[in-house]
């Protein structure tokens, strides 16, 4: 770290030091409100390096960040949007769990996603374990339109629209019982790939653990993304049956390797734990083999076989059987060392980097070699399920000595790779075109998991910033009880050496993965236009009202309230119903002004929606509790916000 003399530093930062500045003469504030930098540094115990780091990250009021990180919220079940370099948290986006501020899960339109579409086996599930959010891509570049999110715990995939940062679809995978390697996209977002983690009989069937090898399976699901609708098309999707090897992270090839998907695995031992007997627990049972198998999938070939009808139907999903995938060259293996974890394709698409959790190397496969070996059917053998295996050495570009426990790798624009090293708690910089050259290690705090870089998984990374996503914070932040935040550390990678410049506590479940996109690629809307737009159809709802069209329609015990919402009143504001009526509020926020959001809550009925400008919402419920229930606006919207209220009067049954 360069140490600058204070006056020089001040000049570099453009800060006036004031007239009387000196070691024993802390001067007064300079004219124009500038402060004495040296005095502030002394008072706060800051070094020159601290101040440089601050200047690199500080983003003055009203100024915006250059990048946005979209991070998983772990088992908080949501997404986090964070500005870079300021590391200011911008938003949590509700995905798999209810969230009252966004009015998600409290009676509004989003309830269908959260409580109906996302059911697994008829069970309502209101949390998720988000691991790997992936941005939609066009020609291998983040296009800023969508982000896809997986739920490891319940094998679900969600589609979040970045136009309004709203979850638009949740799909329950009816084949597998958990996923981990999701939600990775192919270079034009043709497919969103989801791979199972813990093997189980496909389709949710029962089989005892003694039948693990025969009946338990993994699968890679290829969800077809319909860009024009902004939704996954379940009917056009398919899956490939895989051996019960605990498939892990995945990445799609690009350029030379376009049409291929690579998936790590870590349990070729097929350990199912103790099985209640004297077998070793999975921890050691699954760590016996020196090598597991990198799964190499030719998805374009798989697509052809699916179209030719070579699939079987499991729970309504077209599944390409394992034997077919193995025989037809859809699925090939190559060994990957020591409990492999991360699997990352280089920006040029020419190599695949694998980190072994118990290894000291990053292993780099050369895609051209892999492709040639497969074309020549140059196999070293087959696994117990008939899947061809390539020779490890023949497929290799090389192995880079990294340190203990390499996990994930991201890239810059100069051929550098940045690998997170779990056991060493470092970020290691190396060059994937010059394997064997010296590396640079930067200590981070502590036990880094994932890592993200500016546009770092795209075909053209930006360099600039890397963020170490550390799993622990320990002494880094003030104490808040035994459940500690995680710690994101921002690293400046523009200089000759990596520099750690900021710590951000993440007060959520462990964010497993994130992508960092150039902020100007996000084309978010400010209002729903025209007023009355249903955010789930992007069209004006047939139930929206214009001013003057408000009314209450009664049909037997059905009551439909067509209500407009505008500063600072609800029209109508008095709604009388009978106990037992099925009441539906059709709410139209007539505002078209930026940030003019209202809320709509009915006290004691667990109903609460957010009404961003122009938004249509619908709230349906049975008025089963008689009494007088205030309804009010939950979003502070004007000087007369408190007056934005009304009454729901539920007359008791005679
Ligand atoms: S992985 S534990 Cu992303 Cu490293 Cu899930
Ligand atoms: Cu509308 Cu407060």
XYZ file of C-alpha atoms and ligand atoms in Angstrom:
661
model
C 0.000 0.000 0.000
C 1.400 3.375 -0.971
C 1.627 5.843 1.893
C 1.163 9.429 0.824
C 2.198 12.436 2.833
C -0.940 14.097 4.100
C -0.716 17.330 2.079
C -0.038 15.288 -1.039
C -2.935 12.993 -0.217
C -5.161 15.970 0.411
C -4.191 17.407 -2.931
C -4.913 14.058 -4.560
C -8.295 13.964 -2.906
C -9.018 17.584 -3.666
C -9.558 18.367 0.001
C -8.488 21.643 1.514
C -6.427 21.201 4.629
C -6.979 24.693 5.978
C -4.360 27.289 6.818
C -3.014 26.181 10.176
C -2.540 22.549 9.299
C 0.446 20.921 10.944
C 1.293 18.250 13.482
C 0.770 20.481 16.509
C -1.507 23.071 14.988
C -4.734 21.436 13.948
C -6.146 24.292 11.926
C -9.658 25.585 11.835
C -12.013 24.641 9.052
C -10.987 26.164 5.781
C -13.272 28.703 4.155
C -16.200 27.202 2.261
C -16.872 24.522 4.869
C -13.932 22.249 3.970
C -12.577 20.497 7.038
C -9.142 19.801 8.246
C -8.526 16.321 6.901
C -5.556 15.675 9.115
C -7.571 16.539 12.193
C -10.338 14.179 11.200
C -7.807 11.449 10.496
C -6.212 11.970 13.900
C -9.550 12.022 15.709
C -10.750 8.856 14.013
C -7.409 7.070 13.963
C -7.324 6.757 10.199
C -4.225 6.008 8.178
C -3.485 7.354 4.730
C -4.437 3.983 3.343
C -7.810 4.198 5.113
C -8.484 7.580 3.610
C -7.559 6.407 0.138
C -9.884 3.429 0.570
C -12.604 5.772 1.767
C -12.123 8.039 -1.210
C -12.338 5.048 -3.547
C -15.642 3.941 -2.097
C -17.310 7.060 -0.727
C -20.151 8.100 -2.967
C -21.393 11.590 -2.178
C -25.031 12.231 -1.509
C -27.059 12.217 -4.686
C -24.353 10.385 -6.673
C -24.929 6.867 -7.917
C -22.827 3.739 -7.956
C -21.279 2.317 -11.090
C -22.199 -1.308 -10.483
C -24.944 -3.241 -8.790
C -24.372 -6.556 -7.064
C -27.305 -8.940 -6.991
C -26.569 -11.368 -4.200
C -28.476 -14.325 -2.886
C -29.959 -13.850 0.566
C -29.207 -17.465 1.443
C -31.882 -19.081 3.574
C -33.444 -15.658 3.989
C -34.960 -16.717 0.661
C -34.486 -13.366 -1.052
C -32.090 -11.308 -3.164
C -30.001 -8.313 -2.119
C -29.130 -5.423 -4.427
C -25.962 -3.575 -3.416
C -24.273 -0.586 -5.057
C -20.541 -0.756 -5.859
C -18.189 0.809 -4.867
C -20.205 2.395 -2.040
C -21.474 -1.025 -0.878
C -24.753 0.600 0.090
C -27.626 -1.849 0.235
C -30.324 -0.720 -2.183
C -33.021 -3.304 -1.796
C -34.017 -6.728 -0.638
C -36.157 -8.448 -3.224
C -38.635 -10.936 -1.802
C -38.540 -14.237 -3.659
C -39.401 -17.375 -1.693
C -40.726 -15.836 1.513
C -43.367 -13.262 2.412
C -42.199 -9.656 2.756
C -44.593 -7.033 4.100
C -42.974 -3.849 2.743
C -43.233 -5.186 -0.788
C -46.732 -6.437 0.031
C -45.667 -9.932 -0.991
C -47.557 -12.690 0.718
C -50.222 -10.621 2.500
C -53.260 -11.003 0.300
C -52.104 -9.507 -3.005
C -51.462 -10.881 -6.472
C -48.017 -12.240 -5.507
C -49.685 -14.748 -3.179
C -50.398 -17.019 -6.144
C -46.659 -17.411 -6.756
C -45.748 -17.748 -3.129
C -48.559 -19.950 -1.874
C -49.808 -21.837 -4.949
C -47.253 -22.121 -7.777
C -44.389 -22.809 -5.405
C -46.047 -25.673 -3.560
C -44.087 -28.910 -3.541
C -46.079 -32.127 -3.314
C -49.090 -30.135 -2.145
C -47.122 -28.577 0.718
C -46.983 -24.850 1.118
C -43.412 -23.702 1.608
C -42.722 -20.114 2.611
C -38.955 -20.051 2.746
C -36.181 -20.851 0.356
C -32.418 -21.328 0.439
C -31.219 -19.110 -2.384
C -27.801 -20.074 -3.709
C -26.918 -18.857 -7.168
C -28.682 -15.919 -8.755
C -27.772 -15.623 -12.443
C -28.452 -12.674 -14.689
C -29.980 -13.217 -18.097
C -27.451 -13.066 -20.918
C -27.395 -12.078 -24.558
C -24.335 -13.338 -26.454
C -22.730 -14.184 -23.138
C -23.149 -10.626 -21.794
C -25.375 -9.659 -18.891
C -28.311 -7.879 -20.496
C -29.901 -6.582 -17.286
C -33.388 -7.914 -18.017
C -33.922 -10.813 -15.622
C -32.296 -12.696 -12.825
C -32.956 -16.349 -12.039
C -32.773 -17.717 -8.525
C -32.729 -21.250 -7.161
C -34.040 -22.639 -3.888
C -31.721 -25.420 -2.820
C -34.002 -26.647 -0.047
C -37.131 -27.190 -2.107
C -35.891 -27.470 -5.700
C -37.533 -24.379 -7.069
C -36.523 -21.713 -9.568
C -37.770 -18.138 -9.577
C -37.717 -15.528 -12.301
C -37.164 -11.954 -11.105
C -37.858 -9.169 -13.590
C -35.260 -6.422 -13.263
C -37.584 -3.912 -14.868
C -39.325 -3.587 -11.486
C -37.185 -5.890 -9.298
C -40.180 -8.123 -8.710
C -40.461 -11.890 -8.579
C -42.684 -12.872 -11.491
C -42.615 -16.646 -11.505
C -41.830 -19.538 -9.199
C -41.506 -23.006 -10.660
C -41.421 -26.112 -8.519
C -39.221 -28.869 -9.923
C -41.342 -31.988 -9.669
C -38.446 -34.313 -10.403
C -35.828 -33.745 -7.719
C -35.881 -33.131 -3.980
C -33.152 -30.484 -3.763
C -31.006 -28.456 -6.085
C -27.735 -26.621 -5.801
C -26.296 -25.966 -9.249
C -28.858 -23.407 -10.254
C -29.828 -21.132 -11.741
C -27.190 -21.008 -14.486
C -27.999 -19.677 -17.909
C -26.812 -20.542 -21.404
C -25.250 -17.620 -23.359
C -28.518 -16.404 -24.865
C -30.649 -17.517 -21.927
C -32.114 -20.275 -24.033
C -32.194 -22.353 -20.862
C -31.937 -21.890 -17.123
C -30.065 -24.910 -15.784
C -30.884 -26.459 -12.414
C -29.000 -29.470 -11.111
C -30.058 -31.622 -8.215
C -27.852 -31.920 -5.149
C -28.816 -34.774 -2.837
C -29.935 -37.754 -4.936
C -33.385 -39.222 -4.376
C -35.782 -41.280 -6.468
C -36.939 -39.015 -9.301
C -40.448 -37.651 -9.062
C -40.640 -37.938 -5.288
C -41.066 -41.715 -5.105
C -40.036 -43.786 -2.098
C -37.125 -46.215 -2.036
C -35.031 -47.342 0.940
C -31.375 -46.281 1.104
C -30.373 -49.883 0.383
C -31.605 -49.205 -3.166
C -29.548 -46.036 -3.527
C -27.510 -47.163 -6.537
C -30.510 -48.474 -8.451
C -33.286 -46.087 -7.604
C -31.710 -42.822 -6.458
C -30.788 -40.354 -9.169
C -29.640 -36.858 -9.919
C -30.929 -34.737 -12.775
C -30.083 -31.627 -14.719
C -33.212 -29.695 -15.599
C -33.109 -27.375 -18.597
C -35.856 -24.793 -18.084
C -36.732 -23.184 -21.392
C -36.879 -19.429 -21.028
C -39.385 -17.596 -23.180
C -37.824 -14.153 -23.435
C -40.832 -12.557 -25.106
C -43.048 -13.486 -22.151
C -40.304 -13.148 -19.590
C -41.280 -16.507 -18.146
C -40.033 -20.079 -18.104
C -42.044 -22.321 -20.405
C -42.472 -25.524 -18.421
C -43.903 -27.482 -21.342
C -40.857 -26.726 -23.507
C -38.401 -27.734 -20.769
C -36.674 -31.065 -20.244
C -34.328 -32.876 -17.886
C -31.447 -35.313 -18.181
C -31.277 -38.171 -15.717
C -27.880 -38.373 -13.974
C -26.196 -40.922 -11.694
C -26.608 -40.402 -7.931
C -23.319 -38.444 -7.591
C -24.442 -35.203 -5.867
C -24.203 -32.823 -8.780
C -22.924 -29.438 -7.752
C -22.259 -26.114 -9.421
C -22.577 -25.685 -13.132
C -21.598 -23.262 -15.842
C -22.547 -22.988 -19.473
C -19.965 -22.878 -22.234
C -19.706 -19.879 -24.517
C -18.093 -19.181 -27.913
C -16.105 -22.386 -28.725
C -17.873 -24.225 -25.928
C -21.361 -22.851 -26.637
C -23.841 -25.695 -26.607
C -22.186 -27.369 -23.620
C -22.835 -27.286 -19.914
C -20.326 -28.371 -17.266
C -21.443 -29.630 -13.867
C -19.237 -30.644 -10.955
C -20.084 -33.547 -8.661
C -18.729 -34.713 -5.319
C -20.108 -38.048 -4.282
C -19.124 -40.670 -6.828
C -18.688 -42.888 -3.740
C -22.506 -42.777 -3.540
C -22.399 -42.357 0.200
C -25.804 -41.891 1.759
C -24.414 -41.333 5.245
C -24.527 -43.912 7.995
C -27.821 -45.359 6.724
C -28.508 -45.919 10.406
C -25.850 -48.649 10.346
C -22.108 -48.590 10.744
C -21.390 -46.870 7.429
C -19.347 -43.670 7.564
C -21.215 -40.365 7.673
C -21.483 -38.583 4.345
C -18.671 -36.229 5.329
C -16.074 -39.002 5.121
C -18.080 -41.439 3.027
C -18.191 -38.976 0.154
C -14.502 -38.046 0.452
C -12.890 -41.413 -0.286
C -12.187 -41.072 -3.996
C -9.341 -38.908 -5.244
C -11.453 -37.900 -8.186
C -15.122 -37.270 -8.791
C -16.568 -36.532 -12.210
C -16.987 -33.282 -14.032
C -20.168 -33.823 -16.050
C -19.835 -32.588 -19.628
C -23.226 -32.168 -21.278
C -23.889 -31.508 -24.950
C -27.205 -29.718 -24.453
C -27.804 -29.066 -28.136
C -27.633 -32.802 -28.759
C -29.891 -33.387 -25.756
C -32.363 -30.912 -27.219
C -32.428 -32.873 -30.505
C -33.040 -36.169 -28.708
C -35.812 -34.603 -26.668
C -37.409 -33.284 -29.851
C -37.083 -36.759 -31.380
C -39.128 -38.093 -28.463
C -36.359 -40.099 -26.771
C -37.674 -39.108 -23.347
C -39.762 -40.687 -20.656
C -42.364 -38.764 -18.710
C -41.883 -38.330 -14.975
C -44.456 -36.133 -13.235
C -45.148 -34.329 -16.488
C -41.475 -33.571 -17.165
C -39.718 -34.933 -20.255
C -36.663 -36.811 -18.992
C -33.844 -38.060 -21.170
C -32.874 -41.393 -19.576
C -29.335 -41.807 -18.263
C -28.640 -44.783 -20.556
C -29.677 -42.738 -23.604
C -27.622 -39.728 -22.498
C -24.582 -41.988 -22.017
C -25.007 -43.907 -25.283
C -25.742 -40.890 -27.477
C -22.823 -38.720 -26.351
C -24.965 -36.257 -24.420
C -23.164 -37.027 -21.156
C -19.414 -37.542 -20.722
C -17.258 -37.485 -17.596
C -13.736 -36.436 -16.792
C -12.133 -36.824 -13.375
C -11.899 -33.757 -11.164
C -9.828 -33.818 -8.000
C -10.628 -33.829 -4.297
C -14.206 -32.905 -3.473
C -14.713 -30.516 -6.374
C -16.892 -27.492 -5.886
C -16.775 -24.472 -8.192
C -16.940 -24.961 -11.929
C -16.352 -21.816 -13.967
C -15.898 -21.327 -17.697
C -13.312 -18.693 -18.702
C -14.648 -15.574 -20.492
C -13.293 -16.798 -23.842
C -15.113 -20.100 -23.411
C -11.888 -22.038 -23.988
C -11.322 -23.494 -20.527
C -13.167 -24.749 -17.479
C -11.761 -24.038 -14.009
C -12.573 -26.422 -11.186
C -11.757 -25.907 -7.504
C -11.374 -28.920 -5.194
C -12.436 -28.218 -1.602
C -9.726 -30.553 -0.298
C -7.206 -29.707 -3.009
C -4.499 -27.075 -3.293
C -4.966 -26.503 -7.021
C -7.311 -24.936 -9.452
C -7.672 -27.495 -12.218
C -8.066 -26.110 -15.726
C -9.537 -28.235 -18.514
C -8.951 -27.278 -22.133
C -12.280 -27.381 -23.918
C -10.719 -28.025 -27.357
C -9.079 -31.175 -25.946
C -12.309 -32.277 -24.285
C -14.208 -31.815 -27.519
C -11.664 -33.715 -29.580
C -11.529 -36.630 -27.141
C -15.327 -36.869 -27.240
C -15.414 -36.629 -31.054
C -12.798 -39.395 -31.351
C -14.532 -41.441 -28.653
C -11.156 -41.569 -26.949
C -12.473 -42.844 -23.624
C -10.522 -44.308 -20.766
C -13.493 -46.309 -19.545
C -17.096 -46.041 -18.447
C -18.670 -45.636 -15.032
C -21.118 -48.138 -13.535
C -23.967 -46.460 -15.444
C -22.209 -46.655 -18.819
C -21.159 -43.002 -18.991
C -17.899 -42.586 -20.960
C -14.932 -41.152 -19.025
C -12.140 -39.061 -20.555
C -8.535 -39.330 -19.452
C -7.812 -36.576 -16.938
C -4.305 -35.731 -18.214
C -5.398 -35.662 -21.835
C -8.178 -33.152 -21.100
C -6.042 -30.865 -18.973
C -4.645 -27.415 -19.716
C -2.884 -27.459 -16.376
C -3.179 -27.162 -12.621
C -2.401 -23.980 -10.759
C -1.091 -24.209 -7.211
C -3.473 -21.959 -5.264
C -3.600 -22.761 -1.550
C -5.832 -24.901 0.587
C -9.469 -25.232 -0.383
C -10.073 -23.367 -3.642
C -13.774 -22.908 -4.301
C -14.981 -20.455 -6.914
C -13.270 -18.486 -9.655
C -14.170 -15.231 -11.372
C -12.305 -13.339 -14.057
C -11.100 -9.927 -15.170
C -10.479 -8.544 -18.645
C -6.750 -9.360 -18.668
C -6.765 -13.137 -18.373
C -6.577 -13.080 -14.600
C -8.590 -15.430 -12.479
C -9.553 -14.700 -8.876
C -10.177 -17.791 -6.832
C -11.762 -17.891 -3.388
C -9.716 -20.126 -1.088
C -11.800 -21.283 1.832
C -9.326 -22.814 4.270
C -6.659 -20.161 3.735
C -9.241 -17.313 3.776
C -7.663 -15.638 0.780
C -8.426 -14.391 -2.671
C -5.772 -15.688 -5.029
C -5.054 -13.969 -8.315
C -3.526 -16.023 -11.110
C -3.555 -16.168 -14.890
C -5.432 -18.920 -16.678
C -3.323 -18.465 -19.795
C -0.040 -18.665 -17.875
C -0.535 -21.519 -15.484
C 2.365 -22.027 -13.104
C 3.307 -18.340 -12.851
C 3.507 -16.838 -9.345
C 0.210 -15.935 -7.761
C -0.840 -13.150 -5.443
C -2.851 -13.921 -2.311
C -4.891 -11.343 -0.409
C -6.099 -12.323 3.080
C -9.818 -11.743 3.709
C -11.943 -12.021 6.859
C -13.002 -14.830 7.132
C -13.432 -18.091 5.299
C -14.452 -16.836 1.947
C -17.100 -18.760 0.042
C -18.155 -17.240 -3.195
C -16.527 -14.374 -4.990
C -17.876 -11.964 -7.554
C -16.251 -9.585 -10.035
C -17.543 -6.738 -12.154
C -19.298 -8.454 -15.077
C -17.049 -11.309 -13.970
C -19.038 -14.290 -15.282
C -19.739 -12.669 -18.630
C -17.907 -12.917 -21.934
C -16.208 -9.565 -21.277
C -15.415 -8.920 -17.625
C -14.701 -5.323 -16.602
C -11.967 -5.879 -14.018
C -12.153 -3.015 -11.481
C -13.754 -4.733 -8.496
C -13.861 -8.109 -6.840
C -16.016 -8.840 -3.808
C -15.030 -11.568 -1.376
C -18.200 -13.079 0.046
C -17.037 -14.232 3.452
C -19.033 -16.676 5.486
C -18.078 -15.217 8.857
C -17.582 -11.724 10.273
C -16.270 -12.416 13.807
C -14.412 -9.275 14.956
C -15.260 -7.217 11.885
C -18.450 -5.598 13.131
C -20.146 -4.571 16.367
C -21.664 -7.357 18.411
C -25.305 -8.118 17.733
C -25.661 -11.380 19.609
C -24.390 -14.820 18.669
C -25.991 -14.863 15.224
C -23.527 -12.754 13.272
C -23.811 -11.143 9.882
C -21.735 -12.338 6.977
C -19.060 -10.042 5.609
C -18.592 -8.771 2.057
C -15.182 -7.276 1.380
C -14.667 -5.036 -1.601
C -11.321 -5.406 -3.343
C -9.880 -2.922 -5.792
C -8.164 -4.897 -8.569
C -7.117 -1.984 -10.774
C -3.622 -1.635 -9.338
C -0.608 -3.923 -9.483
C -1.703 -5.432 -6.168
C -5.169 -6.235 -4.888
C -6.360 -3.818 -2.206
C -9.093 -4.461 0.315
C -11.109 -1.258 0.577
C -14.447 -1.883 2.283
C -16.333 -4.182 4.666
C -20.090 -4.645 4.364
C -21.981 -6.705 6.930
C -24.796 -8.703 5.338
C -27.560 -9.149 7.903
C -29.145 -12.173 6.279
C -28.654 -15.836 5.578
C -25.331 -16.499 3.904
C -25.300 -14.993 0.447
C -23.913 -17.867 -1.537
C -23.338 -16.172 -4.807
C -23.737 -12.892 -6.563
C -23.221 -11.255 -9.891
C -22.111 -7.667 -10.421
C -23.611 -5.802 -13.354
C -22.862 -2.367 -14.790
C -25.572 -0.160 -13.320
C -26.447 1.495 -16.626
C -27.518 -1.876 -18.022
C -30.434 -1.951 -15.621
C -33.400 -0.271 -17.260
C -35.777 -0.086 -14.356
C -39.157 1.581 -14.667
C -40.232 4.359 -12.322
C -43.990 3.971 -12.607
C -46.370 1.387 -14.021
C -47.800 2.985 -17.139
C -50.620 3.375 -17.873
C -52.219 3.484 -14.451
C -53.896 0.189 -13.615
C -51.072 -2.037 -14.903
C -51.012 -5.523 -13.429
C -47.305 -6.227 -12.782
C -47.797 -9.934 -13.452
C -49.270 -9.470 -16.944
C -47.683 -6.108 -17.819
C -51.116 -5.089 -19.090
C -53.836 -2.863 -17.708
C -56.023 -5.057 -15.558
C -59.621 -5.366 -16.735
C -60.481 -4.644 -13.094
C -58.531 -1.383 -12.858
C -60.523 1.834 -12.472
C -60.082 5.375 -13.710
C -61.140 8.342 -11.581
C -64.933 8.402 -11.502
C -65.243 4.672 -12.163
C -64.978 3.652 -8.518
C -67.844 1.487 -7.249
C -68.901 -1.359 -5.001
C -70.606 -4.315 -6.702
C -72.547 -6.779 -4.655
C -73.558 -10.187 -5.966
C -75.032 -12.455 -3.312
C -72.271 -12.789 -0.756
C -69.633 -11.590 -3.213
C -68.528 -8.015 -2.802
C -66.198 -6.406 -5.347
C -64.743 -3.055 -4.395
C -63.265 -1.093 -7.296
C -61.122 1.444 -5.492
C -58.860 4.210 -6.688
C -55.899 5.333 -4.663
C -54.347 8.769 -4.989
C -52.910 11.395 -2.608
C -54.320 11.171 -0.004
C -57.496 9.157 -0.125
C -59.060 5.864 -1.002
C -62.263 6.032 -3.060
C -64.543 4.569 -1.785
C -63.289 4.778 1.794
C -66.244 3.197 3.582
C -66.966 -0.422 2.823
C -69.804 -2.193 4.563
C -70.072 -5.937 4.172
C -71.739 -8.799 5.968
C -69.879 -11.360 7.994
C -68.991 -14.256 5.701
C -68.888 -12.194 2.510
C -66.162 -12.890 -0.014
C -64.631 -9.455 -0.410
C -62.305 -8.445 -3.239
C -60.557 -5.099 -3.331
C -59.464 -4.057 -6.811
C -56.952 -1.317 -6.126
C -55.662 1.108 -8.727
C -52.968 3.570 -7.780
C -53.772 6.419 -10.156
C -50.477 8.202 -9.490
C -48.048 8.526 -12.364
C -45.485 10.502 -10.381
C -42.072 9.018 -9.518
C -41.883 7.514 -6.010
C -45.559 8.189 -5.262
C -46.194 4.832 -3.664
C -49.116 4.059 -1.395
C -49.849 1.024 0.687
C -53.136 -0.623 1.519
C -53.589 -2.488 4.756
C -56.680 -3.790 6.506
C -56.102 -4.008 10.229
C -56.556 -7.364 11.944
C -57.043 -9.225 8.641
C -53.359 -9.809 7.778
C -53.815 -7.905 4.526
C -51.177 -5.552 3.206
C -50.107 -4.679 -0.336
C -47.757 -2.139 -1.841
C -49.162 0.162 -4.491
C -46.345 1.657 -6.505
C -47.406 4.441 -8.874
C -49.741 3.091 -11.551
C -49.953 -0.396 -10.065
C -53.056 -2.558 -9.960
C -53.398 -4.918 -7.006
C -56.099 -7.292 -5.916
C -56.848 -8.441 -2.391
C -59.422 -11.188 -1.795
C -60.534 -12.536 1.554
C -63.504 -13.827 3.488
C -64.768 -11.268 5.987
C -65.192 -13.861 8.687
C -64.513 -11.633 11.698
C -67.241 -9.102 12.443
C -66.341 -5.649 13.705
C -64.904 -2.336 12.624
C -61.533 -2.480 10.904
C -59.579 0.586 9.944
C -57.902 0.427 6.553
C -55.023 2.749 5.876
C -52.075 3.646 3.715
C -48.848 2.098 5.019
C -46.436 4.133 2.905
C -45.751 7.674 4.060
C -46.972 9.555 0.992
C -47.876 13.142 1.857
C -48.436 15.565 4.703
C -51.904 14.037 5.018
C -50.682 10.441 4.921
C -52.272 9.674 8.284
C -55.576 10.872 6.894
C -55.335 8.355 4.049
C -57.619 5.875 5.729
C -61.106 4.415 5.784
C -63.178 1.682 7.356
C -64.128 -1.856 6.606
C -67.344 -2.501 8.551
C -68.222 -6.155 8.889
C -71.788 -6.538 10.149
C -72.215 -9.585 12.371
C -74.535 -12.350 11.232
C -77.973 -11.845 12.765
S -21.862 -23.070 -3.140
S -22.824 -24.124 -0.288
Cu -22.506 -21.671 -4.188
Cu -19.940 -22.568 -2.890
Cu -23.707 -23.383 -2.188
Cu -50.825 7.089 0.724
Cu -49.693 7.215 2.784
